[in-house]
mmCIF file of C-alpha atoms and ligand atoms in Angstrom:
data_model
loop_
_atom_site.group_PDB
_atom_site.id
_atom_site.type_symbol
_atom_site.label_atom_id
_atom_site.label_comp_id
_atom_site.label_asym_id
_atom_site.label_seq_id
_atom_site.Cartn_x
_atom_site.Cartn_y
_atom_site.Cartn_z
ATOM 1 C CA MET Q 1 152.135 -60.976 -9.331
ATOM 2 C CA PHE Q 2 152.611 -59.328 -12.740
ATOM 3 C CA GLY Q 3 152.070 -62.693 -14.485
ATOM 4 C CA GLN Q 4 148.789 -63.082 -12.612
ATOM 5 C CA ILE Q 5 147.560 -59.621 -13.655
ATOM 6 C CA MET Q 6 148.459 -60.397 -17.261
ATOM 7 C CA SER Q 7 146.259 -63.476 -17.229
ATOM 8 C CA ARG Q 8 143.116 -61.997 -15.669
ATOM 9 C CA LEU Q 9 140.028 -62.333 -17.869
ATOM 10 C CA VAL Q 10 137.629 -59.365 -17.980
ATOM 11 C CA LEU Q 11 134.086 -59.403 -19.329
ATOM 12 C CA ILE Q 12 132.640 -56.014 -20.251
ATOM 13 C CA THR Q 13 128.969 -55.871 -21.182
ATOM 14 C CA GLY Q 14 128.111 -53.267 -23.779
ATOM 15 C CA GLY Q 15 131.853 -53.219 -24.318
ATOM 16 C CA THR Q 16 132.071 -52.228 -27.978
ATOM 17 C CA ARG Q 17 130.629 -48.700 -27.873
ATOM 18 C CA GLY Q 18 130.682 -45.602 -25.691
ATOM 19 C CA ILE Q 19 132.037 -45.904 -22.154
ATOM 20 C CA GLY Q 20 132.171 -49.705 -22.506
ATOM 21 C CA ALA Q 21 134.514 -49.520 -25.504
ATOM 22 C CA ALA Q 22 136.883 -47.251 -23.575
ATOM 23 C CA ILE Q 23 136.810 -49.700 -20.645
ATOM 24 C CA SER Q 24 137.597 -52.619 -22.983
ATOM 25 C CA ARG Q 25 140.536 -50.707 -24.465
ATOM 26 C CA GLU Q 26 141.849 -49.674 -21.043
ATOM 27 C CA PHE Q 27 142.037 -53.308 -19.869
ATOM 28 C CA HIS Q 28 143.385 -54.539 -23.222
ATOM 29 C CA ASN Q 29 146.148 -51.919 -23.133
ATOM 30 C CA LYS Q 30 147.032 -52.982 -19.583
ATOM 31 C CA GLY Q 31 147.529 -56.598 -20.696
ATOM 32 C CA TYR Q 32 144.320 -58.163 -19.405
ATOM 33 C CA ARG Q 33 142.422 -60.633 -21.579
ATOM 34 C CA VAL Q 34 139.164 -58.960 -22.591
ATOM 35 C CA VAL Q 35 135.813 -60.109 -23.942
ATOM 36 C CA ALA Q 36 133.294 -57.413 -24.859
ATOM 37 C CA THR Q 37 129.590 -58.118 -25.322
ATOM 38 C CA TYR Q 38 127.245 -56.263 -27.618
ATOM 39 C CA SER Q 39 123.548 -56.462 -28.271
ATOM 40 C CA ASN Q 40 122.216 -55.077 -31.546
ATOM 41 C CA ASN Q 41 124.858 -53.028 -33.257
ATOM 42 C CA LYS Q 42 126.770 -55.734 -35.132
ATOM 43 C CA ASP Q 43 128.507 -53.302 -37.510
ATOM 44 C CA ALA Q 44 129.970 -51.273 -34.645
ATOM 45 C CA ALA Q 45 131.065 -54.478 -32.888
ATOM 46 C CA LEU Q 46 132.791 -55.828 -36.016
ATOM 47 C CA LYS Q 47 134.592 -52.536 -36.536
ATOM 48 C CA PHE Q 48 135.611 -52.489 -32.867
ATOM 49 C CA ARG Q 49 136.960 -56.049 -33.040
ATOM 50 C CA THR Q 50 138.895 -55.349 -36.235
ATOM 51 C CA ASN Q 51 140.407 -52.133 -34.882
ATOM 52 C CA THR Q 52 141.326 -53.416 -31.432
ATOM 53 C CA GLY Q 53 141.746 -57.209 -31.708
ATOM 54 C CA ILE Q 54 139.430 -57.522 -28.665
ATOM 55 C CA ALA Q 55 137.126 -60.589 -28.649
ATOM 56 C CA THR Q 56 133.414 -59.821 -28.925
ATOM 57 C CA ILE Q 57 130.269 -61.851 -28.313
ATOM 58 C CA GLN Q 58 126.652 -61.005 -29.001
ATOM 59 C CA PHE Q 59 123.953 -61.647 -26.424
ATOM 60 C CA ASP Q 60 121.014 -59.856 -24.876
ATOM 61 C CA VAL Q 61 121.784 -59.131 -21.214
ATOM 62 C CA SER Q 62 118.085 -58.783 -20.409
ATOM 63 C CA ASP Q 63 117.536 -62.463 -21.273
ATOM 64 C CA GLU Q 64 118.405 -64.868 -18.461
ATOM 65 C CA LYS Q 65 119.135 -67.880 -20.664
ATOM 66 C CA ALA Q 66 121.191 -65.802 -23.099
ATOM 67 C CA CYS Q 67 123.328 -64.596 -20.166
ATOM 68 C CA PHE Q 68 123.963 -68.115 -18.865
ATOM 69 C CA ASP Q 69 124.666 -69.495 -22.343
ATOM 70 C CA GLY Q 70 126.903 -66.517 -23.167
ATOM 71 C CA ILE Q 71 128.935 -66.828 -19.966
ATOM 72 C CA LYS Q 72 129.268 -70.598 -20.469
ATOM 73 C CA HIS Q 73 130.530 -70.036 -24.004
ATOM 74 C CA ILE Q 74 133.102 -67.491 -22.820
ATOM 75 C CA THR Q 75 134.244 -69.735 -19.957
ATOM 76 C CA ASP Q 76 134.580 -72.772 -22.255
ATOM 77 C CA GLU Q 77 136.607 -70.723 -24.715
ATOM 78 C CA HIS Q 78 138.706 -68.460 -22.453
ATOM 79 C CA GLY Q 79 138.470 -69.826 -18.882
ATOM 80 C CA ILE Q 80 137.079 -68.398 -15.651
ATOM 81 C CA ILE Q 81 135.988 -64.752 -15.716
ATOM 82 C CA ASP Q 82 137.923 -62.861 -13.026
ATOM 83 C CA ILE Q 83 136.412 -59.420 -13.526
ATOM 84 C CA LEU Q 84 132.862 -58.518 -14.551
ATOM 85 C CA VAL Q 85 132.202 -54.956 -15.631
ATOM 86 C CA HIS Q 86 128.466 -54.671 -16.141
ATOM 87 C CA ASN Q 87 128.179 -51.565 -18.240
ATOM 88 C CA ALA Q 88 125.394 -52.371 -20.730
ATOM 89 C CA GLY Q 89 122.441 -50.118 -20.254
ATOM 90 C CA ILE Q 90 119.716 -48.266 -22.105
ATOM 91 C CA THR Q 91 117.604 -45.176 -21.633
ATOM 92 C CA ALA Q 92 113.966 -44.620 -22.577
ATOM 93 C CA ASP Q 93 113.588 -41.079 -21.254
ATOM 94 C CA SER Q 94 110.127 -39.708 -20.658
ATOM 95 C CA THR Q 95 108.457 -37.780 -17.886
ATOM 96 C CA ILE Q 96 106.565 -40.031 -15.475
ATOM 97 C CA ARG Q 97 103.173 -38.839 -16.736
ATOM 98 C CA LYS Q 98 103.990 -39.939 -20.296
ATOM 99 C CA MET Q 99 106.075 -43.032 -19.532
ATOM 100 C CA THR Q 100 104.756 -46.230 -21.106
ATOM 101 C CA SER Q 101 104.863 -49.643 -19.523
ATOM 102 C CA ASN Q 102 107.377 -50.650 -22.204
ATOM 103 C CA ASP Q 103 109.644 -47.668 -21.352
ATOM 104 C CA TRP Q 104 109.636 -48.838 -17.759
ATOM 105 C CA HIS Q 105 110.085 -52.588 -18.238
ATOM 106 C CA SER Q 106 112.663 -52.455 -21.034
ATOM 107 C CA VAL Q 107 114.952 -50.250 -18.924
ATOM 108 C CA ILE Q 108 114.523 -52.328 -15.763
ATOM 109 C CA HIS Q 109 115.113 -55.601 -17.646
ATOM 110 C CA THR Q 110 118.213 -54.395 -19.471
ATOM 111 C CA ASN Q 111 119.857 -52.355 -16.725
ATOM 112 C CA LEU Q 112 118.874 -54.231 -13.570
ATOM 113 C CA ASP Q 113 117.615 -57.794 -14.153
ATOM 114 C CA SER Q 114 120.777 -58.362 -16.189
ATOM 115 C CA CYS Q 115 122.814 -57.625 -13.107
ATOM 116 C CA PHE Q 116 121.316 -60.582 -11.258
ATOM 117 C CA TYR Q 117 121.720 -62.973 -14.222
ATOM 118 C CA LEU Q 118 125.336 -62.033 -14.977
ATOM 119 C CA THR Q 119 126.487 -61.963 -11.366
ATOM 120 C CA GLN Q 120 125.078 -65.423 -10.667
ATOM 121 C CA ALA Q 121 126.633 -66.749 -13.852
ATOM 122 C CA VAL Q 122 130.181 -65.533 -13.077
ATOM 123 C CA LEU Q 123 130.235 -65.946 -9.309
ATOM 124 C CA GLU Q 124 130.946 -69.671 -8.888
ATOM 125 C CA GLY Q 125 134.151 -69.412 -10.936
ATOM 126 C CA MET Q 126 135.293 -66.448 -8.839
ATOM 127 C CA ILE Q 127 134.572 -68.331 -5.609
ATOM 128 C CA GLN Q 128 136.649 -71.310 -6.841
ATOM 129 C CA ARG Q 129 139.573 -68.961 -7.451
ATOM 130 C CA ASN Q 130 139.057 -66.927 -4.284
ATOM 131 C CA PHE Q 131 139.338 -63.812 -6.439
ATOM 132 C CA GLY Q 132 136.834 -61.645 -8.241
ATOM 133 C CA ARG Q 133 135.940 -58.095 -9.126
ATOM 134 C CA LEU Q 134 132.301 -57.169 -9.756
ATOM 135 C CA ILE Q 135 131.914 -53.636 -11.068
ATOM 136 C CA TYR Q 136 128.520 -52.191 -11.909
ATOM 137 C CA VAL Q 137 128.184 -49.036 -13.995
ATOM 138 C CA SER Q 138 125.520 -46.883 -12.370
ATOM 139 C CA SER Q 139 125.007 -43.155 -12.967
ATOM 140 C CA VAL Q 140 124.964 -39.814 -11.198
ATOM 141 C CA ASN Q 141 121.268 -39.823 -12.091
ATOM 142 C CA GLY Q 142 120.729 -42.991 -10.066
ATOM 143 C CA LEU Q 143 122.055 -41.110 -7.046
ATOM 144 C CA LYS Q 144 120.399 -37.725 -7.514
ATOM 145 C CA GLY Q 145 117.451 -38.338 -9.886
ATOM 146 C CA GLN Q 146 116.822 -36.623 -13.218
ATOM 147 C CA ARG Q 147 113.796 -35.259 -15.033
ATOM 148 C CA GLY Q 148 112.614 -37.801 -17.602
ATOM 149 C CA GLN Q 149 114.558 -40.687 -16.049
ATOM 150 C CA SER Q 150 112.445 -42.244 -13.292
ATOM 151 C CA ASN Q 151 112.925 -45.650 -14.955
ATOM 152 C CA TYR Q 152 116.654 -45.253 -15.605
ATOM 153 C CA ALA Q 153 117.379 -43.619 -12.237
ATOM 154 C CA ALA Q 154 115.462 -46.402 -10.442
ATOM 155 C CA SER Q 155 117.468 -49.076 -12.269
ATOM 156 C CA LYS Q 156 120.798 -47.348 -11.606
ATOM 157 C CA ALA Q 157 119.993 -46.667 -7.927
ATOM 158 C CA ALA Q 158 119.088 -50.333 -7.501
ATOM 159 C CA LEU Q 159 122.588 -51.348 -8.601
ATOM 160 C CA VAL Q 160 123.889 -49.689 -5.433
ATOM 161 C CA GLY Q 161 121.798 -51.828 -3.074
ATOM 162 C CA PHE Q 162 122.608 -54.889 -5.142
ATOM 163 C CA ALA Q 163 126.375 -54.299 -5.109
ATOM 164 C CA LYS Q 164 126.455 -53.488 -1.396
ATOM 165 C CA SER Q 165 124.592 -56.727 -0.595
ATOM 166 C CA VAL Q 166 126.790 -58.905 -2.825
ATOM 167 C CA ALA Q 167 129.845 -57.183 -1.334
ATOM 168 C CA LEU Q 168 128.763 -58.350 2.128
ATOM 169 C CA GLU Q 169 128.094 -61.908 0.987
ATOM 170 C CA MET Q 170 131.443 -62.171 -0.827
ATOM 171 C CA ALA Q 171 133.581 -60.180 1.619
ATOM 172 C CA THR Q 172 135.581 -63.171 2.874
ATOM 173 C CA LYS Q 173 136.006 -64.784 -0.532
ATOM 174 C CA GLY Q 174 138.445 -62.388 -2.204
ATOM 175 C CA ILE Q 175 135.605 -60.932 -4.263
ATOM 176 C CA THR Q 176 134.761 -57.239 -4.231
ATOM 177 C CA ALA Q 177 131.566 -55.639 -5.567
ATOM 178 C CA ASN Q 178 131.561 -51.931 -6.332
ATOM 179 C CA VAL Q 179 129.658 -49.322 -8.273
ATOM 180 C CA ILE Q 180 131.024 -46.611 -10.499
ATOM 181 C CA ALA Q 181 128.653 -43.691 -10.958
ATOM 182 C CA PRO Q 182 129.648 -41.645 -14.002
ATOM 183 C CA GLY Q 183 128.244 -38.208 -14.598
ATOM 184 C CA TYR Q 184 127.532 -36.853 -18.072
ATOM 185 C CA VAL Q 185 130.117 -38.315 -20.435
ATOM 186 C CA ASP Q 186 130.597 -37.479 -24.099
ATOM 187 C CA THR Q 187 128.918 -40.521 -25.696
ATOM 188 C CA GLU Q 188 126.143 -41.144 -28.217
ATOM 189 C CA MET Q 189 123.715 -41.672 -25.313
ATOM 190 C CA VAL Q 190 124.357 -38.224 -23.871
ATOM 191 C CA ARG Q 191 124.500 -36.545 -27.300
ATOM 192 C CA ALA Q 192 120.952 -37.879 -27.874
ATOM 193 C CA VAL Q 193 119.638 -35.510 -25.166
ATOM 194 C CA PRO Q 194 117.878 -32.514 -26.813
ATOM 195 C CA GLU Q 195 120.563 -29.908 -27.502
ATOM 196 C CA ALA Q 196 119.029 -27.103 -25.434
ATOM 197 C CA VAL Q 197 118.505 -29.452 -22.475
ATOM 198 C CA LEU Q 198 122.068 -30.760 -22.715
ATOM 199 C CA ALA Q 199 123.404 -27.190 -22.699
ATOM 200 C CA LYS Q 200 121.468 -26.552 -19.463
ATOM 201 C CA ILE Q 201 122.850 -29.750 -17.949
ATOM 202 C CA ILE Q 202 126.452 -28.937 -18.880
ATOM 203 C CA SER Q 203 126.060 -25.537 -17.231
ATOM 204 C CA THR Q 204 125.458 -27.390 -13.933
ATOM 205 C CA ILE Q 205 128.676 -29.460 -14.124
ATOM 206 C CA PRO Q 206 131.245 -27.701 -11.924
ATOM 207 C CA VAL Q 207 134.211 -28.639 -14.139
ATOM 208 C CA GLY Q 208 132.298 -27.060 -17.025
ATOM 209 C CA ARG Q 209 132.452 -29.901 -19.519
ATOM 210 C CA LEU Q 210 131.324 -33.440 -20.247
ATOM 211 C CA GLY Q 211 133.547 -36.240 -19.014
ATOM 212 C CA THR Q 212 135.440 -38.490 -21.393
ATOM 213 C CA ALA Q 213 134.884 -42.227 -21.651
ATOM 214 C CA GLU Q 214 138.598 -42.709 -20.940
ATOM 215 C CA GLU Q 215 138.246 -40.910 -17.585
ATOM 216 C CA ILE Q 216 135.580 -43.434 -16.561
ATOM 217 C CA ALA Q 217 137.596 -46.375 -17.884
ATOM 218 C CA TYR Q 218 140.552 -45.398 -15.718
ATOM 219 C CA CYS Q 219 138.332 -45.428 -12.582
ATOM 220 C CA VAL Q 220 136.995 -48.866 -13.491
ATOM 221 C CA SER Q 221 140.519 -50.217 -13.891
ATOM 222 C CA PHE Q 222 141.339 -48.915 -10.403
ATOM 223 C CA LEU Q 223 138.426 -50.875 -8.886
ATOM 224 C CA ALA Q 224 139.543 -53.996 -10.784
ATOM 225 C CA ASP Q 225 143.131 -53.856 -9.606
ATOM 226 C CA GLU Q 226 144.481 -56.617 -7.370
ATOM 227 C CA ARG Q 227 145.588 -53.877 -4.961
ATOM 228 C CA ALA Q 228 142.003 -52.560 -4.567
ATOM 229 C CA GLY Q 229 140.926 -55.598 -2.528
ATOM 230 C CA PHE Q 230 139.972 -53.484 0.506
ATOM 231 C CA VAL Q 231 137.522 -51.387 -1.543
ATOM 232 C CA THR Q 232 134.153 -53.141 -1.556
ATOM 233 C CA GLY Q 233 130.536 -52.017 -1.392
ATOM 234 C CA ALA Q 234 131.721 -48.586 -2.500
ATOM 235 C CA ILE Q 235 130.392 -46.034 -4.954
ATOM 236 C CA LEU Q 236 133.053 -44.258 -6.972
ATOM 237 C CA SER Q 237 131.572 -41.072 -8.417
ATOM 238 C CA ALA Q 238 133.231 -39.590 -11.509
ATOM 239 C CA ASN Q 239 131.011 -36.699 -12.420
ATOM 240 C CA GLY Q 240 132.961 -33.451 -12.611
ATOM 241 C CA GLY Q 241 131.646 -32.389 -9.215
ATOM 242 C CA MET Q 242 127.932 -32.736 -10.098
ATOM 243 C CA TYR Q 243 126.323 -33.768 -6.795
HETATM 244 N N1 CAA O 1 117.684 -29.812 -16.690
HETATM 245 C C1 CAA O 1 117.122 -28.614 -16.876
HETATM 246 N N2 CAA O 1 116.007 -28.440 -17.593
HETATM 247 C C2 CAA O 1 115.431 -29.517 -18.141
HETATM 248 C C3 CAA O 1 115.946 -30.810 -17.968
HETATM 249 C C4 CAA O 1 117.128 -30.914 -17.222
HETATM 250 N N3 CAA O 1 117.705 -32.089 -17.021
HETATM 251 N N4 CAA O 1 115.165 -31.668 -18.613
HETATM 252 C C5 CAA O 1 114.168 -30.966 -19.174
HETATM 253 N N5 CAA O 1 114.348 -29.658 -18.894
HETATM 254 C C6 CAA O 1 113.486 -28.538 -19.314
HETATM 255 C C7 CAA O 1 113.585 -28.271 -20.826
HETATM 256 O O1 CAA O 1 114.712 -27.469 -21.157
HETATM 257 C C8 CAA O 1 112.281 -27.570 -21.071
HETATM 258 O O2 CAA O 1 112.405 -26.231 -20.595
HETATM 259 P P1 CAA O 1 111.629 -25.010 -21.339
HETATM 260 O O3 CAA O 1 110.180 -25.324 -21.168
HETATM 261 O O4 CAA O 1 112.134 -23.801 -20.586
HETATM 262 O O5 CAA O 1 112.091 -25.077 -22.761
HETATM 263 C C9 CAA O 1 111.305 -28.302 -20.142
HETATM 264 O O6 CAA O 1 112.135 -28.895 -19.111
HETATM 265 C C10 CAA O 1 110.516 -29.387 -20.814
HETATM 266 O O7 CAA O 1 111.425 -30.217 -21.530
HETATM 267 P P2 CAA O 1 111.093 -30.779 -22.972
HETATM 268 O O8 CAA O 1 110.525 -29.693 -23.887
HETATM 269 O O9 CAA O 1 112.314 -31.503 -23.504
HETATM 270 O O10 CAA O 1 109.887 -31.788 -22.612
HETATM 271 P P3 CAA O 1 109.591 -33.225 -23.168
HETATM 272 O O11 CAA O 1 108.368 -33.726 -22.473
HETATM 273 O O12 CAA O 1 109.620 -33.203 -24.668
HETATM 274 O O13 CAA O 1 110.832 -34.126 -22.698
HETATM 275 C C11 CAA O 1 112.462 -34.976 -21.185
HETATM 276 C C12 CAA O 1 111.147 -34.191 -21.336
HETATM 277 C C13 CAA O 1 112.236 -36.424 -21.610
HETATM 278 C C14 CAA O 1 112.795 -34.924 -19.707
HETATM 279 C C15 CAA O 1 113.557 -34.342 -22.078
HETATM 280 O O14 CAA O 1 113.716 -32.996 -21.724
HETATM 281 C C16 CAA O 1 114.899 -35.033 -21.882
HETATM 282 O O15 CAA O 1 115.218 -35.983 -22.598
HETATM 283 N N6 CAA O 1 115.685 -34.543 -20.906
HETATM 284 C C17 CAA O 1 117.021 -35.086 -20.633
HETATM 285 C C18 CAA O 1 116.960 -36.254 -19.704
HETATM 286 C C19 CAA O 1 118.370 -36.682 -19.412
HETATM 287 O O16 CAA O 1 119.132 -35.947 -18.813
HETATM 288 N N7 CAA O 1 118.728 -37.881 -19.872
HETATM 289 C C20 CAA O 1 120.081 -38.343 -19.667
HETATM 290 C C21 CAA O 1 120.458 -39.201 -20.836
HETATM 291 S S1 CAA O 1 122.190 -39.615 -20.770
HETATM 292 C C22 CAA O 1 122.277 -40.765 -19.562
HETATM 293 O O17 CAA O 1 121.324 -41.262 -19.052
HETATM 294 C C23 CAA O 1 123.656 -41.163 -19.144
HETATM 295 C C24 CAA O 1 123.843 -40.884 -17.712
HETATM 296 O O18 CAA O 1 123.859 -41.809 -16.915
HETATM 297 C C25 CAA O 1 124.097 -39.509 -17.266
#
């Protein structure tokens, strides 16, 4: 059993920065083989690879062909992907009255369409093996809504319906599909919120602080574990009590 865990291959999208980087490190430290994708920030990815020894690959998750080519490249090089952690996501915050068509579409393409492309691309390998873990990183704001995030909240809420449906289709094939819904975590994305607004938000978190990326990474590793095979179609909230 231990040998099997050691050999599992994990793909983490957006895995070189923020929550994704902590998830990559968590799996790497536990002995999994890890590949982390990145999109634009090549310097950060290079630094991450040098510091951690974790393999990285650049592709745009909002592009269907790039996803299929990227997954094929990883599979040719490393073998079948056992665990997909789809973490890559963007914000383009704006109140609904001011939101542009580009704010809407860019967020939906990157956060949601990507989910369909990546899941299809990894699924056949998982079915062959009769084992798989699909983990989608949603958000507390996808569950409760947030001012300025109708696009982001819509994309993150949609991951729930997607995961629950895939969970049903894959239930007898050893493949689970779950959602983790982090609250406000201390990352560049959250630090980009206007300071006064962020202070107001933090005052509504019952534990009284932002989460850490490592706290989210630990939850993801739980969902990926071989022993978590009875957990599927679930939402694991890690939000400091912010419901
Ligand atoms: N909670 C409480 N008050 C809020 C608020 C919030 N979430 N968002 C805005 N407000 C308040 C502001 O403090 C401000 O109040 P005052 O008039 O009393 O000063 C008022 O609403 C108007 O806000 P702005 O002056 O900022 O208006 P704007 O039009 O320039 O911008 C906004 C509006 C885009 C919503 C901006 O306030 C904003 O970026 N809010 C934060 C949105 C957010 O929480 N994004 C999360 C990013 S992190 C992430 O997405 C990760 C994750 O999954 C959690």
